[in-house]
Amino acid sequence: MRLPLNSIAHLLTDAVCAAAVFGPIAASGGDLSLCIVIYNSAAFLTQCLAGLMTDLLTRHERLAAIGLAVCVLGAYAPLPGWAAALIIGLGNCLFHVAAGTVTLKESRSAGPLGIFVAPGALGLAAGTLWPWLLPWFCAAALIAVAAMLVSGRGEAAFVRPAPARVPWGAVAALTLAVAVRAIGGCAADFPWKTGAGLSFLTAIFVFAGKSLGGYACDRLGPTRTALASVPAAALLTAFCAAWAAPALAGQLLLNLSMPVTLWLIYRAMPDSPGFAFGLAASALWPGTVAGMLINLSGAWNSALILVSFAAGLAAIIYAEKSLKEVRT
């Protein structure tokens, strides 16, 4: 019950936040670029610290509901744009870490994790493209908050597994790979993505990739899933981004590996689900910023994409091998 509820709440959280940034915050007259930086920094960079704190708790569903409620509050609070961006960013962070913790602690496989993380792509796209829908997003979000508060009554307390040796080399490699892969993702240019329809279609393919990635990981294993998806994704993104069909296929294949990476980080530290979930998100924003600052073209840009995706593939292979060595 909590997985579909939290997945819908994930969509609504990102929709509310994006619509608030590109709606009332953009209309407030402040520096929109600064507000976007503040929002993303609060939403992503703080997830690692938030994860450490949520791991001290035994129940997390109602905490996720509070995070979503904070996003709704920040969207309509009579505050300067930068302050509203900070509030919704922190609410976004709290929701993701708490709901992600619920998903991880109630899952015995990677499949549910992919289902939880995937809807965020749809929410982000919807809020960015249609910020005038903010009142409807907020109304739906408040219904989700109420449902999550009720759902929290039946949440089982988290039973922390016995401490085990953490393969920190694998954790570091996976975290760095998230940042490096974000650099490559920013390097891709999709000239065909010119309207709302194609932009949302891209989000649908991202959603599909993340949704399928967890189940592919369960069926094939992390390494085989990555080998089946990342090389093809790299080639399609590096050399076929100018055409919609192959580029969309590349986005689907690339995002198959997202829940795989997150699942491996969690398996490396199963007694710290909040920290594991937040660690990957904390690495995503710096990688995105670095990718936006790097300006390459032609063969150099293609090489950057190939190298960044290869780093992600190598990290998954290394991490699975390290986990097997630690557990035996």
Tab-separated table of C-alpha atoms in Angstrom:
chain	number	residue	atom	x	y	z
A	1	MET	CA	0.000	0.000	0.000
A	2	ARG	CA	2.748	2.469	0.908
A	3	LEU	CA	4.732	1.948	-2.303
A	4	PRO	CA	2.032	3.185	-4.732
A	5	LEU	CA	1.055	5.969	-2.317
A	6	ASN	CA	4.621	7.181	-1.890
A	7	SER	CA	5.294	6.890	-5.617
A	8	ILE	CA	2.332	9.159	-6.362
A	9	ALA	CA	3.460	11.486	-3.585
A	10	HIS	CA	6.912	11.575	-5.199
A	11	LEU	CA	5.381	12.732	-8.464
A	12	LEU	CA	3.384	15.405	-6.635
A	13	THR	CA	6.352	16.579	-4.567
A	14	ASP	CA	8.464	17.274	-7.634
A	15	ALA	CA	5.486	18.754	-9.497
A	16	VAL	CA	4.704	21.172	-6.655
A	17	CYS	CA	8.339	22.224	-6.311
A	18	ALA	CA	8.940	22.741	-10.039
A	19	ALA	CA	5.646	24.584	-10.517
A	20	ALA	CA	6.422	26.817	-7.542
A	21	VAL	CA	9.863	27.685	-8.902
A	22	PHE	CA	8.646	28.451	-12.419
A	23	GLY	CA	5.349	29.948	-11.239
A	24	PRO	CA	5.139	32.244	-8.194
A	25	ILE	CA	8.875	32.313	-7.488
A	26	ALA	CA	9.681	33.262	-11.086
A	27	ALA	CA	6.944	35.906	-10.949
A	28	SER	CA	8.239	37.393	-7.689
A	29	GLY	CA	10.723	39.555	-9.561
A	30	GLY	CA	13.850	38.133	-7.948
A	31	ASP	CA	16.826	36.489	-9.593
A	32	LEU	CA	15.336	33.238	-10.909
A	33	SER	CA	18.745	31.679	-11.565
A	34	LEU	CA	19.749	32.283	-7.952
A	35	CYS	CA	16.461	30.810	-6.728
A	36	ILE	CA	17.001	27.694	-8.845
A	37	VAL	CA	20.489	27.252	-7.397
A	38	ILE	CA	19.162	27.710	-3.848
A	39	TYR	CA	16.335	25.253	-4.440
A	40	ASN	CA	18.510	22.536	-5.974
A	41	SER	CA	21.224	22.966	-3.354
A	42	ALA	CA	18.680	22.629	-0.538
A	43	ALA	CA	16.881	19.734	-2.214
A	44	PHE	CA	19.941	17.684	-3.167
A	45	LEU	CA	23.051	18.629	-1.211
A	46	THR	CA	21.303	18.284	2.143
A	47	GLN	CA	19.939	14.789	1.522
A	48	CYS	CA	23.105	13.154	2.799
A	49	LEU	CA	22.840	14.946	6.163
A	50	ALA	CA	19.081	14.431	6.301
A	51	GLY	CA	19.652	10.731	5.723
A	52	LEU	CA	21.990	10.527	8.694
A	53	MET	CA	19.312	12.082	10.889
A	54	THR	CA	16.431	9.963	9.600
A	55	ASP	CA	18.461	6.830	10.251
A	56	LEU	CA	18.198	7.681	13.951
A	57	LEU	CA	14.426	7.175	13.712
A	58	THR	CA	12.501	3.932	13.459
A	59	ARG	CA	9.466	5.202	11.509
A	60	HIS	CA	9.546	7.535	8.519
A	61	GLU	CA	6.223	7.650	6.642
A	62	ARG	CA	4.825	10.609	8.551
A	63	LEU	CA	8.126	12.419	8.206
A	64	ALA	CA	7.761	12.093	4.435
A	65	ALA	CA	4.249	13.538	4.719
A	66	ILE	CA	5.645	16.512	6.622
A	67	GLY	CA	8.201	17.058	3.859
A	68	LEU	CA	5.482	17.208	1.206
A	69	ALA	CA	3.391	19.533	3.382
A	70	VAL	CA	6.383	21.867	3.728
A	71	CYS	CA	6.649	22.007	-0.069
A	72	VAL	CA	3.000	23.067	-0.347
A	73	LEU	CA	3.475	25.649	2.409
A	74	GLY	CA	6.567	27.078	0.744
A	75	ALA	CA	4.791	27.330	-2.599
A	76	TYR	CA	2.258	29.801	-1.199
A	77	ALA	CA	4.142	31.441	1.668
A	78	PRO	CA	4.368	35.266	1.297
A	79	LEU	CA	8.153	35.233	1.194
A	80	PRO	CA	10.899	36.531	-1.091
A	81	GLY	CA	11.639	34.159	-3.937
A	82	TRP	CA	14.934	32.942	-2.503
A	83	ALA	CA	13.327	32.122	0.870
A	84	ALA	CA	10.454	30.235	-0.754
A	85	ALA	CA	12.974	28.313	-2.874
A	86	LEU	CA	14.895	27.387	0.264
A	87	ILE	CA	11.777	26.154	2.063
A	88	ILE	CA	10.470	24.010	-0.782
A	89	GLY	CA	13.974	22.662	-1.354
A	90	LEU	CA	14.248	21.535	2.257
A	91	GLY	CA	10.750	20.047	2.113
A	92	ASN	CA	11.705	18.192	-1.056
A	93	CYS	CA	14.826	16.865	0.649
A	94	LEU	CA	12.878	15.677	3.679
A	95	PHE	CA	10.267	13.904	1.583
A	96	HIS	CA	12.775	12.117	-0.624
A	97	VAL	CA	14.959	10.842	2.189
A	98	ALA	CA	12.068	9.768	4.421
A	99	ALA	CA	9.969	8.149	1.682
A	100	GLY	CA	13.086	6.611	0.154
A	101	THR	CA	13.919	5.109	3.534
A	102	VAL	CA	10.421	3.631	3.789
A	103	THR	CA	10.825	2.085	0.343
A	104	LEU	CA	14.232	0.606	1.082
A	105	LYS	CA	13.420	-0.803	4.498
A	106	GLU	CA	10.213	-2.432	3.225
A	107	SER	CA	11.861	-3.905	0.102
A	108	ARG	CA	13.761	-7.122	-0.312
A	109	SER	CA	14.692	-6.355	-3.909
A	110	ALA	CA	15.457	-3.458	-6.235
A	111	GLY	CA	12.129	-3.515	-8.087
A	112	PRO	CA	10.144	-1.378	-5.629
A	113	LEU	CA	12.967	1.153	-5.515
A	114	GLY	CA	12.686	1.726	-9.263
A	115	ILE	CA	8.921	2.159	-8.950
A	116	PHE	CA	9.396	4.781	-6.225
A	117	VAL	CA	12.083	6.892	-7.898
A	118	ALA	CA	10.589	6.861	-11.411
A	119	PRO	CA	7.547	9.169	-11.008
A	120	GLY	CA	9.746	12.094	-10.021
A	121	ALA	CA	10.664	12.561	-13.680
A	122	LEU	CA	7.005	13.009	-14.604
A	123	GLY	CA	6.366	15.401	-11.735
A	124	LEU	CA	9.402	17.518	-12.531
A	125	ALA	CA	8.433	17.754	-16.185
A	126	ALA	CA	4.784	18.540	-15.442
A	127	GLY	CA	5.628	21.258	-12.934
A	128	THR	CA	8.217	22.829	-15.207
A	129	LEU	CA	6.054	22.783	-18.329
A	130	TRP	CA	2.734	23.721	-16.746
A	131	PRO	CA	3.369	25.807	-13.597
A	132	TRP	CA	-0.162	27.225	-13.814
A	133	LEU	CA	-1.344	23.833	-12.542
A	134	LEU	CA	0.249	24.556	-9.143
A	135	PRO	CA	-3.100	24.880	-7.270
A	136	TRP	CA	-4.162	21.462	-8.538
A	137	PHE	CA	-0.793	19.916	-7.723
A	138	CYS	CA	-1.025	21.335	-4.200
A	139	ALA	CA	-4.591	20.112	-3.705
A	140	ALA	CA	-3.606	16.603	-4.768
A	141	ALA	CA	-0.489	16.827	-2.600
A	142	LEU	CA	-2.534	17.673	0.495
A	143	ILE	CA	-4.711	14.624	-0.144
A	144	ALA	CA	-1.529	12.560	-0.397
A	145	VAL	CA	-0.264	14.085	2.867
A	146	ALA	CA	-3.448	13.031	4.644
A	147	ALA	CA	-3.219	9.523	3.198
A	148	MET	CA	0.421	9.223	4.255
A	149	LEU	CA	-0.370	10.339	7.794
A	150	VAL	CA	-2.989	7.603	7.993
A	151	SER	CA	-0.655	5.082	6.363
A	152	GLY	CA	1.999	5.903	8.930
A	153	ARG	CA	-0.114	4.322	11.667
A	154	GLY	CA	0.637	0.853	10.362
A	155	GLU	CA	4.304	1.418	9.584
A	156	ALA	CA	6.524	-1.177	11.196
A	157	ALA	CA	9.485	0.054	13.171
A	158	PHE	CA	12.804	-0.239	11.372
A	159	VAL	CA	14.822	-3.099	12.795
A	160	ARG	CA	18.432	-2.212	12.189
A	161	PRO	CA	20.431	-5.216	10.934
A	162	ALA	CA	23.599	-6.200	12.695
A	163	PRO	CA	26.496	-3.924	11.712
A	164	ALA	CA	28.666	-5.330	8.958
A	165	ARG	CA	31.806	-4.164	7.235
A	166	VAL	CA	30.975	-1.461	4.716
A	167	PRO	CA	32.868	-1.642	1.398
A	168	TRP	CA	33.604	2.074	1.363
A	169	GLY	CA	35.564	1.797	-1.861
A	170	ALA	CA	32.440	0.589	-3.643
A	171	VAL	CA	30.312	3.293	-2.008
A	172	ALA	CA	32.786	5.979	-3.053
A	173	ALA	CA	32.971	4.639	-6.605
A	174	LEU	CA	29.190	4.564	-6.978
A	175	THR	CA	28.775	8.044	-5.494
A	176	LEU	CA	31.449	9.479	-7.761
A	177	ALA	CA	29.868	7.694	-10.709
A	178	VAL	CA	26.542	9.446	-10.021
A	179	ALA	CA	28.275	12.816	-10.246
A	180	VAL	CA	30.322	11.918	-13.316
A	181	ARG	CA	27.313	10.452	-15.102
A	182	ALA	CA	25.410	13.678	-14.411
A	183	ILE	CA	28.209	15.555	-16.175
A	184	GLY	CA	27.760	13.374	-19.240
A	185	GLY	CA	24.008	13.755	-19.101
A	186	CYS	CA	24.324	17.545	-19.166
A	187	ALA	CA	26.672	17.336	-22.135
A	188	ALA	CA	23.982	15.791	-24.323
A	189	ASP	CA	22.093	18.224	-26.541
A	190	PHE	CA	18.656	17.324	-27.878
A	191	PRO	CA	17.780	19.890	-30.579
A	192	TRP	CA	14.496	18.124	-31.341
A	193	LYS	CA	13.156	18.697	-27.812
A	194	THR	CA	11.496	21.985	-28.673
A	195	GLY	CA	7.959	21.824	-27.270
A	196	ALA	CA	6.018	20.666	-24.247
A	197	GLY	CA	4.923	17.454	-25.942
A	198	LEU	CA	8.405	16.206	-26.770
A	199	SER	CA	9.762	17.381	-23.420
A	200	PHE	CA	7.128	15.399	-21.565
A	201	LEU	CA	7.679	12.423	-23.874
A	202	THR	CA	11.327	12.466	-22.813
A	203	ALA	CA	10.210	12.392	-19.187
A	204	ILE	CA	8.021	9.375	-19.965
A	205	PHE	CA	11.030	7.486	-21.339
A	206	VAL	CA	13.073	8.436	-18.262
A	207	PHE	CA	10.183	7.227	-16.104
A	208	ALA	CA	10.018	3.950	-18.020
A	209	GLY	CA	13.748	3.362	-17.683
A	210	LYS	CA	13.781	3.899	-13.935
A	211	SER	CA	10.631	1.820	-13.447
A	212	LEU	CA	12.096	-1.118	-15.353
A	213	GLY	CA	15.622	-0.780	-13.987
A	214	GLY	CA	14.922	-2.170	-10.553
A	215	TYR	CA	13.150	-5.244	-11.902
A	216	ALA	CA	15.878	-5.783	-14.497
A	217	CYS	CA	18.382	-5.691	-11.653
A	218	ASP	CA	16.406	-8.323	-9.747
A	219	ARG	CA	16.207	-10.604	-12.777
A	220	LEU	CA	19.632	-10.128	-14.368
A	221	GLY	CA	21.742	-8.804	-11.523
A	222	PRO	CA	23.397	-5.373	-11.335
A	223	THR	CA	26.346	-6.081	-13.621
A	224	ARG	CA	24.413	-7.740	-16.428
A	225	THR	CA	21.735	-5.040	-16.288
A	226	ALA	CA	24.395	-2.356	-16.603
A	227	LEU	CA	26.211	-4.182	-19.404
A	228	ALA	CA	22.944	-4.585	-21.298
A	229	SER	CA	22.009	-0.914	-21.033
A	230	VAL	CA	24.855	1.518	-20.380
A	231	PRO	CA	27.067	0.891	-23.471
A	232	ALA	CA	24.105	1.229	-25.829
A	233	ALA	CA	22.897	4.291	-23.922
A	234	ALA	CA	26.335	5.874	-24.237
A	235	LEU	CA	26.523	5.317	-27.996
A	236	LEU	CA	22.984	6.549	-28.626
A	237	THR	CA	23.464	9.634	-26.453
A	238	ALA	CA	26.907	10.510	-27.786
A	239	PHE	CA	26.235	10.031	-31.490
A	240	CYS	CA	22.459	10.032	-32.057
A	241	ALA	CA	21.186	12.795	-29.765
A	242	ALA	CA	20.149	14.892	-32.766
A	243	TRP	CA	17.348	12.440	-33.624
A	244	ALA	CA	14.383	11.880	-31.338
A	245	ALA	CA	13.878	8.118	-31.620
A	246	PRO	CA	17.434	6.941	-30.825
A	247	ALA	CA	17.897	9.674	-28.233
A	248	LEU	CA	14.745	8.604	-26.414
A	249	ALA	CA	15.902	5.000	-26.501
A	250	GLY	CA	19.198	6.158	-25.031
A	251	GLN	CA	17.404	7.926	-22.187
A	252	LEU	CA	15.416	4.817	-21.370
A	253	LEU	CA	18.512	2.620	-21.381
A	254	LEU	CA	20.564	5.068	-19.338
A	255	ASN	CA	17.932	5.331	-16.635
A	256	LEU	CA	17.742	1.560	-16.276
A	257	SER	CA	20.983	1.847	-14.313
A	258	MET	CA	19.774	4.556	-11.905
A	259	PRO	CA	17.938	2.280	-9.433
A	260	VAL	CA	20.734	-0.267	-9.860
A	261	THR	CA	23.292	2.229	-8.567
A	262	LEU	CA	21.068	3.293	-5.693
A	263	TRP	CA	20.299	-0.305	-4.758
A	264	LEU	CA	23.991	-1.191	-4.631
A	265	ILE	CA	24.740	1.763	-2.350
A	266	TYR	CA	21.985	0.604	-0.019
A	267	ARG	CA	23.184	-3.015	-0.064
A	268	ALA	CA	26.607	-1.754	0.962
A	269	MET	CA	25.123	-0.177	4.114
A	270	PRO	CA	21.753	-1.832	4.841
A	271	ASP	CA	21.702	-0.467	8.375
A	272	SER	CA	21.661	3.124	7.026
A	273	PRO	CA	18.932	3.364	4.348
A	274	GLY	CA	18.445	7.112	4.742
A	275	PHE	CA	22.135	7.875	4.367
A	276	ALA	CA	22.413	5.508	1.396
A	277	PHE	CA	19.493	7.161	-0.387
A	278	GLY	CA	20.691	10.675	0.387
A	279	LEU	CA	24.284	10.018	-0.600
A	280	ALA	CA	23.443	9.411	-4.245
A	281	ALA	CA	21.240	12.501	-4.428
A	282	SER	CA	23.895	14.662	-2.801
A	283	ALA	CA	26.319	13.722	-5.571
A	284	LEU	CA	23.842	14.437	-8.356
A	285	TRP	CA	23.656	18.232	-8.051
A	286	PRO	CA	27.447	18.925	-8.032
A	287	GLY	CA	27.770	16.725	-11.103
A	288	THR	CA	24.962	18.596	-12.805
A	289	VAL	CA	26.568	21.964	-12.025
A	290	ALA	CA	29.914	20.750	-13.333
A	291	GLY	CA	28.226	19.497	-16.480
A	292	MET	CA	26.591	22.873	-17.086
A	293	LEU	CA	29.939	24.634	-16.703
A	294	ILE	CA	31.758	22.376	-19.163
A	295	ASN	CA	31.321	23.614	-22.709
A	296	LEU	CA	32.586	21.166	-25.307
A	297	SER	CA	31.511	20.388	-28.834
A	298	GLY	CA	32.012	17.803	-31.544
A	299	ALA	CA	34.219	14.827	-30.815
A	300	TRP	CA	35.289	16.140	-27.407
A	301	ASN	CA	31.696	16.360	-26.252
A	302	SER	CA	30.987	12.826	-27.469
A	303	ALA	CA	34.108	11.613	-25.681
A	304	LEU	CA	32.941	13.234	-22.441
A	305	ILE	CA	29.612	11.423	-22.665
A	306	LEU	CA	31.277	8.074	-23.385
A	307	VAL	CA	33.783	8.437	-20.544
A	308	SER	CA	31.167	9.533	-18.014
A	309	PHE	CA	28.848	6.640	-18.833
A	310	ALA	CA	31.771	4.209	-18.801
A	311	ALA	CA	32.635	5.410	-15.297
A	312	GLY	CA	29.129	4.547	-14.153
A	313	LEU	CA	29.369	1.096	-15.712
A	314	ALA	CA	32.752	0.416	-14.131
A	315	ALA	CA	31.473	1.522	-10.721
A	316	ILE	CA	28.530	-0.893	-10.862
A	317	ILE	CA	30.751	-3.825	-11.864
A	318	TYR	CA	33.301	-2.995	-9.161
A	319	ALA	CA	30.642	-2.459	-6.489
A	320	GLU	CA	28.883	-5.770	-7.097
A	321	LYS	CA	32.215	-7.592	-6.970
A	322	SER	CA	33.151	-5.822	-3.727
A	323	LEU	CA	29.799	-6.625	-2.139
A	324	LYS	CA	30.180	-10.311	-2.964
A	325	GLU	CA	33.641	-10.330	-1.380
A	326	VAL	CA	32.393	-8.639	1.784
A	327	ARG	CA	29.380	-10.929	2.181
A	328	THR	CA	31.395	-14.157	1.733
